[in-house]
Coordinates of C-alpha atoms (C1' of nucleotides) in Angstrom, one line a residue:
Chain W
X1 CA 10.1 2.7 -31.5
X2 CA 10.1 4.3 -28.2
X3 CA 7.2 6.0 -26.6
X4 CA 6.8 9.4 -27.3
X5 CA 5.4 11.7 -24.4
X6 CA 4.9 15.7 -24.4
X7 CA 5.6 17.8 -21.2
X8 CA 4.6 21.2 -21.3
X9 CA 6.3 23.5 -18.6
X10 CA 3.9 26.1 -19.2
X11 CA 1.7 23.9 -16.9
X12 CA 1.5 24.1 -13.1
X13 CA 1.5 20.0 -13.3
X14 CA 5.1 19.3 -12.4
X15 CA 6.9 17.7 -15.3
X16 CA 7.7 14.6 -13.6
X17 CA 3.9 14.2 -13.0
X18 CA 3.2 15.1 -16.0
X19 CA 5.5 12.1 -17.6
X20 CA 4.7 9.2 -15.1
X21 CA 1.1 9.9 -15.9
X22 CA 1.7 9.4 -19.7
X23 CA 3.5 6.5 -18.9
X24 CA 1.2 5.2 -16.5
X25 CA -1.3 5.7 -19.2
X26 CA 1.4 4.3 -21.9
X27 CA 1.5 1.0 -19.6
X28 CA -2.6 0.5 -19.2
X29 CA -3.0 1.0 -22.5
X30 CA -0.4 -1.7 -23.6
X31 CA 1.3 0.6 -25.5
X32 CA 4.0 -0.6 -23.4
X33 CA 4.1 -3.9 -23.4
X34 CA 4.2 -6.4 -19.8
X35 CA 7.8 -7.7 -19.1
X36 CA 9.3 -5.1 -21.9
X37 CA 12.3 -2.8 -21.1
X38 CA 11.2 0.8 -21.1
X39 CA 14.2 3.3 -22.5
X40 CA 16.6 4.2 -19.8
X41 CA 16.7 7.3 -17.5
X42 CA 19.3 9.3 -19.7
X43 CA 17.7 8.3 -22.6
X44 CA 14.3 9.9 -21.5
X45 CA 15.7 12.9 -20.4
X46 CA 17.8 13.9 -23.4
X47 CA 14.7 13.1 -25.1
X48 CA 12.1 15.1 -23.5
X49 CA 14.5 17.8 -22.5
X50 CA 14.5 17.1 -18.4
X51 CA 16.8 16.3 -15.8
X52 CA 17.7 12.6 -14.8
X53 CA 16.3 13.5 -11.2
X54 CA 13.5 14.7 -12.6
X55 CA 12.7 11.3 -14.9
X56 CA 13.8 9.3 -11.9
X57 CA 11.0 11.0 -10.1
X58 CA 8.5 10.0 -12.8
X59 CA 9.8 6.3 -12.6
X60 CA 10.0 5.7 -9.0
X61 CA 6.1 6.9 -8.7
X62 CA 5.5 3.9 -11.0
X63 CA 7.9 1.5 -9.2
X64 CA 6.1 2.4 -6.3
X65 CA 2.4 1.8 -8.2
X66 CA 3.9 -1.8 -8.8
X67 CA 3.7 -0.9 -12.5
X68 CA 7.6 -1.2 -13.3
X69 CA 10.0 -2.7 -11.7
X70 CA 14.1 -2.2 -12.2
X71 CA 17.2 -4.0 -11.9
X72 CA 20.6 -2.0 -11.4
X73 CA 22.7 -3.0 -14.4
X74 CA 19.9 -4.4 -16.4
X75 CA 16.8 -1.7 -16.5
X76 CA 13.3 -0.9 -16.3
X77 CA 10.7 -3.2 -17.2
X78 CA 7.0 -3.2 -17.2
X79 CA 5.7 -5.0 -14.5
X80 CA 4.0 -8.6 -16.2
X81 CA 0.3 -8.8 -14.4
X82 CA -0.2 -5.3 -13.4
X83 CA -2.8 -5.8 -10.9
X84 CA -6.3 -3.8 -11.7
X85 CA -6.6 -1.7 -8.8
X86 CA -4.5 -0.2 -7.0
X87 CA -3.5 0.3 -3.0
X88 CA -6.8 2.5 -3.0
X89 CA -9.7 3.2 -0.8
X90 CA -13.1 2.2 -1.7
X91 CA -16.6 2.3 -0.7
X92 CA -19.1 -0.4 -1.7
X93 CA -21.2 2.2 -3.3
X94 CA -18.2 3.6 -5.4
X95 CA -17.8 0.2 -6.5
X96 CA -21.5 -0.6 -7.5
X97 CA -21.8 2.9 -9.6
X98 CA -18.5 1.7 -10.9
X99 CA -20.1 -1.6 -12.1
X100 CA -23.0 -0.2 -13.7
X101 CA -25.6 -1.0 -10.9
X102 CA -28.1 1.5 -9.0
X103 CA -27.8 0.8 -5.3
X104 CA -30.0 2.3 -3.1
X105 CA -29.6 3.7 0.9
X106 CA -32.3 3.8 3.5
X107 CA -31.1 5.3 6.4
X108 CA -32.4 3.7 9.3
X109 CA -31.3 5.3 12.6
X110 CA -29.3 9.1 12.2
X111 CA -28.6 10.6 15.8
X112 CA -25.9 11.9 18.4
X113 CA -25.4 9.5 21.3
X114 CA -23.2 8.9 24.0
X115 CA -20.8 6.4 23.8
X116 CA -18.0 4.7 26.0
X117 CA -15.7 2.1 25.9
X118 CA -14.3 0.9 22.2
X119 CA -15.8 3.2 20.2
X120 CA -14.9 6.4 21.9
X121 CA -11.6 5.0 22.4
X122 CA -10.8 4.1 18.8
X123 CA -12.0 7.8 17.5
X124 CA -9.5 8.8 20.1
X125 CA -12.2 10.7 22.0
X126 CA -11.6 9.5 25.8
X127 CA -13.6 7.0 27.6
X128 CA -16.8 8.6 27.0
X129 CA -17.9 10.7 24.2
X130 CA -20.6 12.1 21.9
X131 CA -21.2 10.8 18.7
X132 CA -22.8 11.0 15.4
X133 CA -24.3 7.4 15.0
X134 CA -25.4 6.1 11.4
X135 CA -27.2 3.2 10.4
X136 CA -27.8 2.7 7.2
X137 CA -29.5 -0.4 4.4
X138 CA -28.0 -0.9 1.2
X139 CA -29.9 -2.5 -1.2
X140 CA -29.3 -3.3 -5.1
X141 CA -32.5 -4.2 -7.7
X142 CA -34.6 -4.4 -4.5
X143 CA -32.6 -6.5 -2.6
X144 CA -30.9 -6.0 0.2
X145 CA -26.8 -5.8 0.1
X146 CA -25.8 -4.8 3.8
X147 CA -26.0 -3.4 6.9
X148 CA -23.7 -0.5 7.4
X149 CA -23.2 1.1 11.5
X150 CA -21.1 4.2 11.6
X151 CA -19.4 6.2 14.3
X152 CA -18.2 9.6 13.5
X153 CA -16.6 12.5 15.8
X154 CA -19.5 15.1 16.8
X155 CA -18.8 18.6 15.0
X156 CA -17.0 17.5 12.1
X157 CA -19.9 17.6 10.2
X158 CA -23.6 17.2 10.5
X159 CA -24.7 14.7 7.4
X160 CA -28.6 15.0 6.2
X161 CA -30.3 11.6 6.1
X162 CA -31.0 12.9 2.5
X163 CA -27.8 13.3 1.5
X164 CA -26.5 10.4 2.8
X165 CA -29.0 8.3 1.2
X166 CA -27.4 9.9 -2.7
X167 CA -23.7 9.8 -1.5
X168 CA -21.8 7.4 -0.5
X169 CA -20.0 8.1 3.0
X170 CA -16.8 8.5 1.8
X171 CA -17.9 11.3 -0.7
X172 CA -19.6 13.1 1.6
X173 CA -16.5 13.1 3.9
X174 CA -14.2 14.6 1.0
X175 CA -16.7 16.8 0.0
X176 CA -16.4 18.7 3.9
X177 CA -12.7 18.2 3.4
X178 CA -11.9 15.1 5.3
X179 CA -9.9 13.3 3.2
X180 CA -9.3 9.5 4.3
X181 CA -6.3 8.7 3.4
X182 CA -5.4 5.6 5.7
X183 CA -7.2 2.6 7.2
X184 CA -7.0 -0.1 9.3
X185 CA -9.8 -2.8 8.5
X186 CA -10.4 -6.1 10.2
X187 CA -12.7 -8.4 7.8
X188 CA -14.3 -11.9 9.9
X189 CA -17.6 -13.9 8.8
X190 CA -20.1 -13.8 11.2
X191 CA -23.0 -15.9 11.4
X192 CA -26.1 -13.6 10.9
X193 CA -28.1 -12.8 14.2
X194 CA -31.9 -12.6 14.2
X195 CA -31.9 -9.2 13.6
X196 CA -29.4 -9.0 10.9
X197 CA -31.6 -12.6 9.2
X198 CA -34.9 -10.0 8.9
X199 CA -33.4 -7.0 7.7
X200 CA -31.0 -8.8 5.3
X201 CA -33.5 -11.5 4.4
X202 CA -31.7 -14.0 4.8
X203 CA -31.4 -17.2 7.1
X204 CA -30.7 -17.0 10.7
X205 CA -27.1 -18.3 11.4
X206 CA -25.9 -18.1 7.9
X207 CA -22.9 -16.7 7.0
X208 CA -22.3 -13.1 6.7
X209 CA -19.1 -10.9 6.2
X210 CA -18.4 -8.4 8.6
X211 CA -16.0 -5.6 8.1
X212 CA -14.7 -3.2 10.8
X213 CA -13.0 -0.5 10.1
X214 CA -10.8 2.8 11.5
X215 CA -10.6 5.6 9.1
X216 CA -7.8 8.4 9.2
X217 CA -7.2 11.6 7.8
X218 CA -3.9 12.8 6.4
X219 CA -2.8 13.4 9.6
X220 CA -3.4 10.5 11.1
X221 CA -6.7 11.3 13.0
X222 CA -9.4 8.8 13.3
X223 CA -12.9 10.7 11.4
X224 CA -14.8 7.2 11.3
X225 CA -15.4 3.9 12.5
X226 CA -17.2 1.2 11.0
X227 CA -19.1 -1.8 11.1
X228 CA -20.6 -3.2 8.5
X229 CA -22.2 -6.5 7.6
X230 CA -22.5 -7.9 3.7
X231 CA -24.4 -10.5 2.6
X232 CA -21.7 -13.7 1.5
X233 CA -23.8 -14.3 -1.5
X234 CA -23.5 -10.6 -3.4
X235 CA -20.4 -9.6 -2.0
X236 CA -16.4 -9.9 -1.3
X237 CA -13.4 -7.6 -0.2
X238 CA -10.7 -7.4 -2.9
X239 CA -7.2 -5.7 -2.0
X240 CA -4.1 -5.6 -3.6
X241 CA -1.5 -5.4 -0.8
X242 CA 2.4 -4.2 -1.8
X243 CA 5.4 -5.6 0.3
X244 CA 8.0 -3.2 1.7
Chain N
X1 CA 15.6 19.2 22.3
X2 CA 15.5 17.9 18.9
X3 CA 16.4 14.1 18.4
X4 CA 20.1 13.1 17.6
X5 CA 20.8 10.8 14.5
X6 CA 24.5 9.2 13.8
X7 CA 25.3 8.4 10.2
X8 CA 28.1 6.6 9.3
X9 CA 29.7 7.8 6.0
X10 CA 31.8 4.5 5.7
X11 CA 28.8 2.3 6.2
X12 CA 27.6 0.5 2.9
X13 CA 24.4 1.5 4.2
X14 CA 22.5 4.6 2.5
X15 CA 22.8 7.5 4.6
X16 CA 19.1 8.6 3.8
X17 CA 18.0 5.0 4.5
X18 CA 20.4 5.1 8.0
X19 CA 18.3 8.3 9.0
X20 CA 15.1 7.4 8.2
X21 CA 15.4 4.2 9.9
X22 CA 16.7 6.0 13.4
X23 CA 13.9 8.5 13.1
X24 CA 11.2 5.6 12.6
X25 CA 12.7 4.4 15.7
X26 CA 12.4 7.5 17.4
X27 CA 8.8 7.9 16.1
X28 CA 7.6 4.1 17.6
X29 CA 9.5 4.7 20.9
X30 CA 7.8 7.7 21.5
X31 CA 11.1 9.8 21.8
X32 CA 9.1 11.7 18.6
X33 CA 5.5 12.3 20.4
X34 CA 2.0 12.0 17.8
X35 CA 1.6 15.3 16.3
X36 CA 4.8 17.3 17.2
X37 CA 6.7 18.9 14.5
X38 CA 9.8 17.1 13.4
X39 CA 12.7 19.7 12.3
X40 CA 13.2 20.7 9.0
X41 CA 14.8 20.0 5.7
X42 CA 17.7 22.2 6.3
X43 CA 17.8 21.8 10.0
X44 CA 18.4 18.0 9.5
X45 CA 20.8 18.5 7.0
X46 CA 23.2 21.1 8.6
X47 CA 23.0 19.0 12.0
X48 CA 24.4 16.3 10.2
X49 CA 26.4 17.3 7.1
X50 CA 24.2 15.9 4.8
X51 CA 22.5 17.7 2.3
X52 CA 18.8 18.2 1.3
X53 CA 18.0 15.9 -1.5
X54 CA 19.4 13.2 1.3
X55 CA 17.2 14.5 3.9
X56 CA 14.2 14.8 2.0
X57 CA 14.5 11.3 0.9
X58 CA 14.4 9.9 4.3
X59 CA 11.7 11.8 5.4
X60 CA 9.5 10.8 1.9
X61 CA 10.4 7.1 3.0
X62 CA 8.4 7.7 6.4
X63 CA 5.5 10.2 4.9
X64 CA 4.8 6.7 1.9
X65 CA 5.0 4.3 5.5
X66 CA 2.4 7.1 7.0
X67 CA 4.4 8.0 9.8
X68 CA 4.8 11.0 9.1
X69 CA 3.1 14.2 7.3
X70 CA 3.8 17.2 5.6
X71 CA 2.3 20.5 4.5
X72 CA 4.0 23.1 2.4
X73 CA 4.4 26.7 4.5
X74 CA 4.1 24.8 7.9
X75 CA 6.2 21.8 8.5
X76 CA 6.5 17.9 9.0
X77 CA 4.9 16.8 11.6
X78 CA 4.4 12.9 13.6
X79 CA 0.4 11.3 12.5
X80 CA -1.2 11.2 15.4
X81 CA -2.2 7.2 15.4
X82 CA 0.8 5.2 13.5
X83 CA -1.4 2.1 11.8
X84 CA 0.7 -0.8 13.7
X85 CA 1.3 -2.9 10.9
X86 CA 2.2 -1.4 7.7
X87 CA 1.0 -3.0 4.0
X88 CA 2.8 -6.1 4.5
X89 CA 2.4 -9.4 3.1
X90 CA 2.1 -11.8 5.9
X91 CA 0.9 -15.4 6.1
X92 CA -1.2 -17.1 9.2
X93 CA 1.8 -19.0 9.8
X94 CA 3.9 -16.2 10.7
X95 CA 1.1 -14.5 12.1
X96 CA 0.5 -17.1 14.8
X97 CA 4.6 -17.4 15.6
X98 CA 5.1 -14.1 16.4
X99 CA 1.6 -14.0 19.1
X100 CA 3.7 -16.6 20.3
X101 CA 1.1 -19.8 19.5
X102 CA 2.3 -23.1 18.6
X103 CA 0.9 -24.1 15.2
X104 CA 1.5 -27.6 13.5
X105 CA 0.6 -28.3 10.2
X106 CA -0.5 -31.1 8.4
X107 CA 0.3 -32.3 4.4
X108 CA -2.9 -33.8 3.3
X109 CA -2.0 -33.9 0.1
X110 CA 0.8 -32.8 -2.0
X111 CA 1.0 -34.0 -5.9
X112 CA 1.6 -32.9 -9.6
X113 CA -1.4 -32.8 -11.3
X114 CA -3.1 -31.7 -14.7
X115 CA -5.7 -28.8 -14.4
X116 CA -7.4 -26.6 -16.8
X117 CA -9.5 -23.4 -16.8
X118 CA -9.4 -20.5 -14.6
X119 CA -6.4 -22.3 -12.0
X120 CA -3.6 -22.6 -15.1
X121 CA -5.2 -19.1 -16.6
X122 CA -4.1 -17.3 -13.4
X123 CA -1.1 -18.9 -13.2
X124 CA -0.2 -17.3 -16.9
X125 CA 0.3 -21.1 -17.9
X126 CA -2.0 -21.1 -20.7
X127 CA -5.2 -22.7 -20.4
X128 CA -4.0 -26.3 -19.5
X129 CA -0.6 -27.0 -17.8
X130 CA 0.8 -29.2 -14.9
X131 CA 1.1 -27.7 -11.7
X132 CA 2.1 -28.8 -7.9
X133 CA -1.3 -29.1 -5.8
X134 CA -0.4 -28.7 -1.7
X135 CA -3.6 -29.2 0.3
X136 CA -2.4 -28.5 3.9
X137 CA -4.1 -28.9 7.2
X138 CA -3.1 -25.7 10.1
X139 CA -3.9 -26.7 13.5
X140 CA -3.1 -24.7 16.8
X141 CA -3.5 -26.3 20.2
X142 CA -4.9 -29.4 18.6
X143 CA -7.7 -27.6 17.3
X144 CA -8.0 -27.6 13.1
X145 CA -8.1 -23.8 12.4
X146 CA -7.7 -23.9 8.6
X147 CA -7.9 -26.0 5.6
X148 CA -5.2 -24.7 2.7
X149 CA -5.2 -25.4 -0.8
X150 CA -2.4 -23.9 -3.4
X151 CA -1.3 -24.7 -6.8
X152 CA 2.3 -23.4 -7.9
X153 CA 3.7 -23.7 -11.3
X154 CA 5.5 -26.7 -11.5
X155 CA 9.8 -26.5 -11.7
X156 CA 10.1 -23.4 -9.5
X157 CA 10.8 -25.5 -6.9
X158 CA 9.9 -29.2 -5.6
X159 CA 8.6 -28.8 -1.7
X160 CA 9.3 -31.6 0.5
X161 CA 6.2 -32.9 2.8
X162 CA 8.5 -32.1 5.8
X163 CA 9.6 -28.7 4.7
X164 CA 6.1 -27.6 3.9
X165 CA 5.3 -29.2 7.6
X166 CA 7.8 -27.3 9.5
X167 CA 8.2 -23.9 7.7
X168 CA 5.3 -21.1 5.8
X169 CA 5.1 -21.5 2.2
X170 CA 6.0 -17.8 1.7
X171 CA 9.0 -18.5 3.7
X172 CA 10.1 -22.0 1.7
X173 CA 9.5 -19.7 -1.4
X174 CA 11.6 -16.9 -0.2
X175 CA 14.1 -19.4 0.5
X176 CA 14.1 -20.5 -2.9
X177 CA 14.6 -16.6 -4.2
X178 CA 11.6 -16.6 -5.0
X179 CA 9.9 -13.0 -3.5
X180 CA 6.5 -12.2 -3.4
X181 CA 6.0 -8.4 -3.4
X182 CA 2.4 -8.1 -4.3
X183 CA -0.9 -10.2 -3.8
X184 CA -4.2 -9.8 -5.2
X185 CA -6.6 -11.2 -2.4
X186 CA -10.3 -11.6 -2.3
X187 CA -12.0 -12.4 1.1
X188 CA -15.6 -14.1 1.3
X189 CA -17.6 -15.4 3.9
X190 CA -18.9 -19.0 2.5
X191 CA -21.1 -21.8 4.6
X192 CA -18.9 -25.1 5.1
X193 CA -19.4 -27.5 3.2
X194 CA -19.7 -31.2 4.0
X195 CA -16.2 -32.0 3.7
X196 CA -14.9 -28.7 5.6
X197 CA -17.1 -29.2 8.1
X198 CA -15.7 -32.7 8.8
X199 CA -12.0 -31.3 8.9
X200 CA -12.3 -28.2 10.7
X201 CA -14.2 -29.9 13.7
X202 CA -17.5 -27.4 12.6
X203 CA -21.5 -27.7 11.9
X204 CA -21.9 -28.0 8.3
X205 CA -22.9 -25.1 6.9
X206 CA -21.5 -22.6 9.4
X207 CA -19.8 -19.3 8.4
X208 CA -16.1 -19.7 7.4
X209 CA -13.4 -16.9 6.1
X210 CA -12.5 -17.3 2.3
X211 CA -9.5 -16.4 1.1
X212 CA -8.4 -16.5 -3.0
X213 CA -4.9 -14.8 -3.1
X214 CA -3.0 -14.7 -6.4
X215 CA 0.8 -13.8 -5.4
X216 CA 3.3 -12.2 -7.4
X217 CA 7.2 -11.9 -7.7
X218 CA 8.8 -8.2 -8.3
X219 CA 8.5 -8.9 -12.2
X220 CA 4.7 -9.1 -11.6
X221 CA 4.9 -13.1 -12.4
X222 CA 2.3 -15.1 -10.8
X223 CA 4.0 -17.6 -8.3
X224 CA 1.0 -18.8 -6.4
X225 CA -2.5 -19.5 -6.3
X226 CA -4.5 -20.0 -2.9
X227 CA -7.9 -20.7 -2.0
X228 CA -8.2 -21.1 2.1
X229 CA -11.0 -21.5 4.5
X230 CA -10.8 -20.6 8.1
X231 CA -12.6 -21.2 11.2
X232 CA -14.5 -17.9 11.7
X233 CA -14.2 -18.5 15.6
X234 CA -10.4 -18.2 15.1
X235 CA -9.5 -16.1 12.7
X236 CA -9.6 -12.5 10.9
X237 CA -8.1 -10.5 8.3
X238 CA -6.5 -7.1 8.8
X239 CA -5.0 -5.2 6.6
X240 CA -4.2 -1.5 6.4
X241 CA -4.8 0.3 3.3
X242 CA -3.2 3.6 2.4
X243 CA -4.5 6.2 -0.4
X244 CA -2.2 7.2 -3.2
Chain M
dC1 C1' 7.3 39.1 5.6
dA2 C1' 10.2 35.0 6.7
dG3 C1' 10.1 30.2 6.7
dT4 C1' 8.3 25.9 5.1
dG5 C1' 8.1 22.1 1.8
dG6 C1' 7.7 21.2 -3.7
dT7 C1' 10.1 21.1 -7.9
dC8 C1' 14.1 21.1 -10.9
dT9 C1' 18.9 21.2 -12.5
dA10 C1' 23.8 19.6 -13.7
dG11 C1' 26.9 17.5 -12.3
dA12 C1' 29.5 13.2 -9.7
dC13 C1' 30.8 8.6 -8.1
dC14 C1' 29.5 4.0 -7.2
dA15 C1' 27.6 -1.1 -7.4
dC16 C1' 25.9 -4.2 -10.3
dC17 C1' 24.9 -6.8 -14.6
dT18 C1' 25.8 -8.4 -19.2
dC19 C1' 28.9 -9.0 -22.9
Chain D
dA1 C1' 34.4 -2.6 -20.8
dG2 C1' 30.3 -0.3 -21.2
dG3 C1' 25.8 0.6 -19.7
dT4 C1' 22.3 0.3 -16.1
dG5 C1' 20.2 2.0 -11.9
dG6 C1' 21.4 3.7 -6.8
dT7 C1' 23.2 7.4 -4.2
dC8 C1' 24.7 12.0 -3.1
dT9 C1' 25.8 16.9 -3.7
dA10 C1' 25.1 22.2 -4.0
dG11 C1' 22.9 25.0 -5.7
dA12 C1' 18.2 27.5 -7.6
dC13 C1' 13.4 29.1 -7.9
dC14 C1' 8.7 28.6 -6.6
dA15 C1' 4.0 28.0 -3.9
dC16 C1' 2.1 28.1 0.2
dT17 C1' 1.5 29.2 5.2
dG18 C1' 1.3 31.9 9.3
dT19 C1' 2.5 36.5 11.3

DNA sequence: CAGTGGTCTAGACCACCTC
DNA sequence: AGGTGGTCTAGACCACTGT
């Protein structure tokens, strides 16, 4: 018994949206079973009433999501171990709230400085530049998580130590309508250095992940750069990378 | 002067895949300059006797690689800082050939064995099952840089000591037709053990990169289970991630 | 307002796979 | 041979942008 899906075209939601999100949903829910054919293109769109373009649409989102994959001459099939999350972006905090926890954020240093060398240079700023410069502690249950130093373009916005210790950076960003849509991230374990041991509490020389990261808006403009270090014992990086 | 594509109707080559191949050229040569406004839809199409659908499916192909962006009412235009590598799956091996290093590796062990619990679990073998253990040694300059260990379901394919000495396993595999298109990877920072330490030429206890990958073929079948340290002197991740 | 990209349709032919 | 997805066409209407 095939799936059944509604698509309403009194809706602004375009109607292949509208379908690959049921299916999507269809898919997560196991409804649709791992490794089992889904009905074919022609078959959908007689049923529901819409083009083959516009079900191949709807298909190829999910193809793309790693949910199905095809074979020409054979079909469409459910992908077997679709992976949790997808190519997203994520900040630790968004992760944390996601898991039930309450992390907390001191802001330790919030001022404009002037920079030169990498940092101006990877905000694409020139040699030399004003910046917004953001340290900030993470901590969960009273202990401390990491130690997060960010560079961001002067003018784009003006954060409030208040309001970046109740939203995460990310957030903020999205809510002034910078939205980060790629990023380049380089991850490395560091030993900790004596000023990272005391504020981390943790052991001089032990390890430490360290994450440094360029953030870019739709149009490829760098609106943040990152450096952040993570104590090995409460936290990891998890990505899901796609070929091709 | 707008940029000048050839397509070759006879080719068995897709014409939209032809185009958006020469314009990702033009784009990393810098014919196409970082912000500039690409021509449009219908432009493109007229120019060169193709129609829109065609057209717009080349240029989709570039806006998913983030080389290019659009907004409705104003145009396409180049992102200002093209990520260098796009979401690719690479190994270290292939990493280090192409900086143009020498790497050897070593088989240190390489054996059918019997294992149980979370390894044959996600492998999708069930909770006990046979499975081919590699433990390899990466050295570069004679200095140990890595210390790999992977489990593969057993009968996809029998390695050779040599083979796995001489080539990537992601290249032995993709030799074998068997194509990883997605990974799930977590990254850790973890203190060497006594064992590591004694192999990778480091104090015990000493920060090293963690890597537990589980890789996948198109059909979302697990094909591959990793857990590797690195030398944190040595080596990094980096990975770009792209929203939506 | 004119021009852009976003969506949608109804066809067509082909390459590939399974039977 | 029949059915699958892959490619391609020539239209159409709409939403949004900048002037």
């Amino acid at each position: 018994m095939p799936a059944e899906y509604t698509v309403d075209r009194t809706s602004p939601v375009p109607l292949y949206f509208q379908l690959s999100q049921q299916m999507e949903a269809a898919i997560r829910s196991g409804h649709l079973k791992p490794g089992e054919m889904i009905e074919t293109e022609m078959q959908l769109a007689a049923r529901h009433g819409l083009s083959r373009p516009t079900v191949r649409h709807a298909i190829q989102d999910l193809v793309n999501k790693g949910l199905l994959f095809r074979r020409r001459g054979v079909g469409t099939h459910v992908v077997n171990s679709p992976l949790r999350r997808s190519v997203e972006l994520t900040s630790l905090y968004e992760d944390l709230v996601r898991a039930g926890r309450e992390p907390t954020t001191q802001v330790l240093v919030l001022k404009r400085i002037l920079v030169e060398g990498e940092v101006p240079e990877a905000l694409n700023l020139g040699s030399k530049a004003h910046v917004t410069y953001v340290e900030r502690l993470r901590m969960v249950d009273g202990e401390p998580l990491s130690l997060m130093r960010n560079w961001l373009p002067e003018g784009q916005f003006q954060p409030k130590r208040s309001a970046l210790e109740e939203n995460g950076l990310y957030e903020l960003l999205r809510s002034q309508g910078i939205h980060v849509t790629m990023a380049n991230q380089q991850i490395r374990a560091t030993a900790a250095t004596a000023e990272e041991s005391r504020i981390l509490h943790v052991k001089k020389g032990s390890p430490l992940l360290n994450m440094r990261r360029i953030a870019l808006n739709e149009e490829g403009q760098p609106v943040e750069l990152s450096n952040h270090v993570y104590r090995s014992d409460t936290y990891m990086f998890e990505t899901t990378l796609m070929a091709r």
